[in-house]
Coordinates of N, CA and C in Angstrom, one line a residue:
X601 N 7.8 6.2 10.7 CA 6.7 7.2 11.0 C 5.6 7.0 9.9
X602 N 4.4 7.0 10.3 CA 3.3 6.9 9.2 C 2.6 8.3 9.1
X603 N 2.1 8.5 7.8 CA 1.5 9.8 7.5 C 0.2 9.5 6.8
X604 N -0.5 10.4 6.5 CA -1.9 10.3 5.8 C -1.5 10.9 4.4
X605 N -1.9 10.1 3.3 CA -1.9 10.6 2.0 C -3.2 10.3 1.4
X606 N -3.6 11.2 0.4 CA -4.8 10.9 -0.6 C -4.4 10.3 -1.8
X607 N -5.1 9.0 -2.1 CA -4.8 8.3 -3.3 C -5.9 8.5 -4.3
X608 N -5.6 8.9 -5.5 CA -6.6 9.1 -6.5 C -6.4 8.0 -7.5
X609 N -7.5 7.2 -8.0 CA -7.5 6.2 -8.9 C -8.1 6.6 -10.1
X610 N -7.4 6.4 -11.3 CA -8.0 6.8 -12.6 C -8.1 5.6 -13.6
X611 N -9.1 5.9 -14.5 CA -9.3 4.9 -15.5 C -9.6 3.4 -15.0
X612 N -8.8 2.5 -15.4 CA -8.9 1.1 -15.1 C -8.7 0.9 -13.6
X613 N -7.9 1.7 -12.8 CA -7.7 1.3 -11.4 C -8.8 1.9 -10.6
X614 N -9.6 2.9 -11.1 CA -10.9 3.3 -10.4 C -11.8 2.1 -10.5
X615 N -11.9 1.5 -11.8 CA -12.9 0.5 -12.0 C -12.5 -0.8 -11.0
X616 N -11.2 -1.1 -10.9 CA -10.7 -2.3 -10.2 C -11.0 -2.2 -8.7
X617 N -10.8 -0.9 -8.2 CA -10.9 -0.6 -6.7 C -12.4 -0.2 -6.3
X618 N -13.1 0.3 -7.3 CA -14.4 0.8 -7.1 C -14.6 2.2 -6.4
X619 N -13.4 2.8 -6.5 CA -13.1 4.1 -5.8 C -12.4 5.1 -6.7
X620 N -12.8 6.5 -6.6 CA -12.1 7.4 -7.3 C -11.0 7.9 -6.4
X621 N -11.2 8.0 -5.1 CA -10.1 8.3 -4.2 C -10.2 7.8 -2.8
X622 N -9.2 7.9 -2.0 CA -9.3 7.5 -0.6 C -8.1 8.0 0.3
X623 N -8.3 8.1 1.6 CA -7.1 8.6 2.2 C -6.6 7.4 3.2
X624 N -5.3 7.1 3.0 CA -4.8 6.0 3.6 C -3.4 6.5 4.4
X625 N -3.1 5.6 5.4 CA -1.9 5.8 6.3 C -0.7 4.9 5.7
X626 N 0.5 5.6 5.3 CA 1.6 4.7 4.9 C 2.8 5.3 5.6
X627 N 3.9 4.6 5.4 CA 5.1 5.1 5.9 C 5.6 6.3 5.2
X628 N 6.3 7.1 5.8 CA 6.7 8.4 5.2 C 7.9 8.1 4.2
X629 N 8.7 7.1 4.5 CA 9.8 6.7 3.6 C 9.7 5.3 3.0
X630 N 9.5 5.2 1.8 CA 9.3 3.9 1.1 C 9.6 3.9 -0.3
X631 N 9.7 2.7 -1.0 CA 9.9 2.7 -2.4 C 8.6 2.7 -3.1
X632 N 8.6 3.0 -4.4 CA 7.4 2.9 -5.2 C 6.7 1.4 -5.1
X633 N 7.6 0.6 -5.2 CA 7.0 -0.8 -5.2 C 6.3 -1.2 -3.8
X634 N 7.0 -0.7 -2.7 CA 6.3 -0.8 -1.4 C 5.0 -0.2 -1.3
X635 N 5.0 1.1 -1.9 CA 3.7 1.9 -1.9 C 2.7 1.2 -2.8
X636 N 3.1 0.7 -3.9 CA 2.2 -0.2 -4.7 C 1.8 -1.5 -4.1
X637 N 2.6 -2.2 -3.4 CA 2.1 -3.4 -2.6 C 1.2 -3.0 -1.6
X638 N 1.3 -1.9 -0.9 CA 0.4 -1.5 0.1 C -1.0 -1.3 -0.5
X639 N -1.0 -0.7 -1.7 CA -2.3 -0.4 -2.4 C -2.9 -1.8 -2.8
X640 N -2.2 -2.7 -3.4 CA -2.7 -3.9 -3.7 C -3.2 -4.7 -2.6
X641 N -2.4 -4.6 -1.4 CA -3.1 -5.3 -0.2 C -4.5 -4.8 0.1
X642 N -4.6 -3.5 0.0 CA -6.0 -3.1 0.2 C -7.0 -3.4 -0.9
X643 N -6.4 -3.4 -2.2 CA -7.4 -3.7 -3.4 C -6.7 -4.8 -4.3
X644 N -6.8 -6.1 -3.9 CA -6.1 -7.1 -4.8 C -6.4 -7.1 -6.1
X645 N -7.5 -6.6 -6.6 CA -7.7 -6.6 -8.0 C -6.9 -5.6 -8.8
X646 N -6.2 -4.8 -8.1 CA -5.1 -3.8 -8.8 C -4.0 -4.5 -9.4
X647 N -3.8 -5.7 -8.9 CA -2.5 -6.6 -9.4 C -2.8 -6.7 -11.1
X648 N -4.0 -6.5 -11.5 CA -4.2 -6.9 -13.0 C -3.5 -5.7 -13.8
X649 N -3.2 -4.4 -13.2 CA -2.6 -3.5 -14.0 C -1.1 -3.3 -13.7
X650 N -0.6 -4.2 -12.7 CA 0.8 -4.1 -12.2 C 1.8 -3.7 -13.3
X651 N 1.8 -4.4 -14.5 CA 2.8 -4.3 -15.4 C 2.8 -3.0 -16.2
X652 N 1.7 -2.2 -16.1 CA 1.6 -1.0 -16.8 C 1.3 0.2 -16.0
X653 N 1.1 0.2 -14.8 CA 0.8 1.3 -14.1 C 2.0 2.3 -13.7
X654 N 1.5 3.5 -13.5 CA 2.5 4.5 -13.2 C 1.9 5.2 -12.0
X655 N 2.8 5.6 -11.1 CA 2.3 6.3 -9.9 C 2.7 7.7 -10.1
X656 N 1.9 8.7 -9.6 CA 2.4 10.0 -9.5 C 2.4 10.5 -8.1
X657 N 3.4 11.1 -7.7 CA 3.5 11.6 -6.3 C 3.8 13.0 -6.4
X658 N 2.8 14.0 -5.8 CA 3.0 15.4 -6.0 C 3.1 15.7 -7.6
X659 N 2.3 15.1 -8.4 CA 2.3 15.4 -9.9 C 3.6 15.0 -10.4
X660 N 4.4 14.1 -9.9 CA 5.7 13.7 -10.7 C 5.5 12.2 -11.0
X661 N 5.6 11.8 -12.1 CA 5.2 10.4 -12.5 C 6.6 9.6 -12.0
X662 N 6.3 8.3 -11.5 CA 7.3 7.5 -10.9 C 7.0 6.1 -11.4
X663 N 7.9 5.5 -12.0 CA 7.7 4.0 -12.2 C 7.8 3.2 -11.2
X664 N 7.2 2.0 -11.2 CA 7.4 1.1 -10.0 C 8.8 0.5 -9.9
X665 N 9.4 0.4 -8.9 CA 10.8 -0.1 -8.8 C 11.4 0.3 -7.4
X666 N 12.7 0.4 -7.4 CA 13.3 0.7 -6.1 C 13.5 2.2 -5.9
X667 N 12.8 3.0 -6.6 CA 12.9 4.5 -6.4 C 12.2 4.9 -5.1
X668 N 13.1 5.5 -4.3 CA 12.7 6.0 -2.9 C 11.8 7.1 -3.1
X669 N 10.8 7.2 -2.1 CA 9.8 8.3 -2.2 C 9.7 8.8 -0.6
X670 N 9.8 10.1 -0.5 CA 9.6 10.8 0.8 C 8.4 11.4 0.8
X671 N 7.3 10.8 1.5 CA 6.0 11.4 1.5 C 5.7 12.3 2.8
X672 N 5.1 13.2 2.5 CA 4.6 14.3 3.6 C 3.2 14.1 3.8
X673 N 2.8 14.3 5.1 CA 1.3 14.4 5.4 C 0.5 15.2 4.5
X674 N -0.5 14.7 3.9 CA -1.3 15.6 3.0 C -1.0 15.3 1.5
X675 N 0.1 14.6 1.2 CA 0.5 14.4 -0.2 C -0.6 13.7 -1.0
X676 N -0.6 13.9 -2.3 CA -1.4 13.2 -3.3 C -0.8 12.2 -4.0
X677 N -1.3 11.0 -4.1 CA -0.7 9.9 -4.8 C -1.8 9.5 -5.9
X678 N -1.4 9.4 -7.2 CA -2.3 9.1 -8.2 C -1.8 7.7 -8.9
X679 N -2.8 6.9 -9.1 CA -2.5 5.7 -9.7 C -3.1 5.6 -11.0
X680 N -2.1 5.6 -12.1 CA -2.4 5.9 -13.4 C -2.1 4.6 -14.3
X681 N -3.1 3.9 -14.7 CA -2.9 2.8 -15.6 C -2.8 3.3 -17.1
X682 N -2.5 2.4 -18.0 CA -2.5 3.0 -19.4 C -3.9 3.4 -19.8
X683 N -3.9 4.5 -20.7 CA -5.2 4.9 -21.1 C -5.4 4.4 -22.5
X684 N -6.7 4.1 -22.7 CA -7.0 3.5 -24.0 C -7.9 4.5 -24.6
X685 N -8.0 4.5 -25.9 CA -9.0 5.4 -26.5 C -8.7 5.5 -28.0
X686 N -9.3 6.4 -28.7 CA -9.1 6.4 -30.1 C -9.5 7.8 -30.5

């Protein structure tokens, strides 16, 4: 089953996609890697932050890997690359 989620891009991921947010359709059950791969297929330049990005689903941080995620229609997904600053 596919559902609609809002994806929010922060810092470098917003630069790479040219977007602050978008709504996409994804499978309701998938791993964080599968979710990431779906985002990269839409925005190939995101692959530049692959090794340091963290996803947040419903404001819970999730590392990329085999972590299973159950998404619901209307959920929010955040793409959070490392922040730099001083």
